Amino acid sequence: MNQRKPLKELNLLDKFLFDEAMDDPENVKTMLDIILSQNTNLKHPPQTEKEQRTSTDNRQIRLDVYAIDEDDVIYEAEAQKENTHNLPKRSRLYQGIIDSKLLPPGVIDFNLLNEVLIVLIMPFDLFGYGLYRYTFHMRCEEVPELKLDDGATRIFLNTRGKHPELVSLELIELLKYMEHSTDEVSEVCKSERIQEMHRRICQLKASERTEVKYMQTWEERILLKQEGEKEMLEKLIKKKLEKNLSVEQIAEMLEIDILKVENIIKEIHNEK
């Protein structure tokens, strides 16, 4: 089990701190304004950990930050620390499920679909061109200058880009700050907006309520992991029992304590 990092050492790319920080509309506005070079006026408070699915039979998604502005543009932002090697298609799924919720039943005018921007922020270069920002729209292969103009935008941000001439200094500072949300990084930022964001992040890290929530979240994840391991062990032990293996043989094969195997077997029998 990984050791729990102290709350004060978390960075904005850490999921817990990102979700907590983005509960604050000012942090969401600052992030979107800098990334998109615009003035974002949110229509409603942002939602974090928003769950969406198209039906009970389909896969659920959990959106890190979901926001909508006064022009009804929808923003979905994700902090992604690990390269899961499926992020382009994951963003496609997110786009599709978000779109499926935008029109009420019976509406036939698809031009009423909201504009949607999906932003993924990562401490690695997903595409290998050394850029800080990769922006994708649908374009025609035969006529490259022809844009589909379907209102969908996907942006992949790399905190470790190498071409500062292609983006604003403030975006570079924001990305560096998100990866290393420390006093040292904040102090060298020329952006007053990032410095103000850092003050809010410091207040968040110093909050007793946040500390308690962080501990509870950590404990819940440990329990979930343990439950997942237990379910896996049950499945493995059931298979071994079907082969008429003894408790001792099962314990040896799975490299776990005999008593633990016996307890799981008892639970399996009680379920019948």
PDB file of C-alpha atoms in Angstrom, residues 229-238 241 254 256-271:
ATOM      1  CA  GLU A 229      -8.497  -7.938  -3.297  1.00  0.00           C
ATOM      2  CA  LYS A 230     -10.955  -9.982  -1.248  1.00  0.00           C
ATOM      3  CA  GLU A 231     -13.265 -10.479  -4.226  1.00  0.00           C
ATOM      4  CA  MET A 232     -10.334 -11.567  -6.354  1.00  0.00           C
ATOM      5  CA  LEU A 233      -9.181 -14.004  -3.687  1.00  0.00           C
ATOM      6  CA  GLU A 234     -12.684 -15.465  -3.441  1.00  0.00           C
ATOM      7  CA  LYS A 235     -12.759 -16.097  -7.190  1.00  0.00           C
ATOM      8  CA  LEU A 236      -9.317 -17.722  -7.144  1.00  0.00           C
ATOM      9  CA  ILE A 237     -10.107 -19.894  -4.135  1.00  0.00           C
ATOM     10  CA  LYS A 238     -13.401 -21.021  -5.701  1.00  0.00           C
ATOM     11  CA  LEU A 241     -11.771 -25.718  -4.639  1.00  0.00           C
ATOM     12  CA  LEU A 254      -1.645 -18.145  -3.481  1.00  0.00           C
ATOM     13  CA  ILE A 256      -1.331 -16.383   1.801  1.00  0.00           C
ATOM     14  CA  ASP A 257      -2.006 -17.526   5.347  1.00  0.00           C
ATOM     15  CA  ILE A 258      -3.938 -20.808   5.821  1.00  0.00           C
ATOM     16  CA  LEU A 259      -6.282 -19.157   8.327  1.00  0.00           C
ATOM     17  CA  LYS A 260      -7.189 -16.498   5.758  1.00  0.00           C
ATOM     18  CA  VAL A 261      -8.006 -19.190   3.209  1.00  0.00           C
ATOM     19  CA  GLU A 262     -10.185 -21.015   5.759  1.00  0.00           C
ATOM     20  CA  ASN A 263     -12.104 -17.836   6.602  1.00  0.00           C
ATOM     21  CA  ILE A 264     -12.768 -17.071   2.945  1.00  0.00           C
ATOM     22  CA  ILE A 265     -13.943 -20.661   2.350  1.00  0.00           C
ATOM     23  CA  LYS A 266     -16.384 -20.294   5.270  1.00  0.00           C
ATOM     24  CA  GLU A 267     -17.772 -17.104   3.721  1.00  0.00           C
ATOM     25  CA  ILE A 268     -18.122 -18.834   0.354  1.00  0.00           C
ATOM     26  CA  HIS A 269     -20.108 -21.681   1.970  1.00  0.00           C
ATOM     27  CA  ASN A 270     -22.294 -19.187   3.870  1.00  0.00           C
ATOM     28  CA  GLU A 271     -23.202 -17.474   0.611  1.00  0.00           C
TER      29      GLU A 271
END
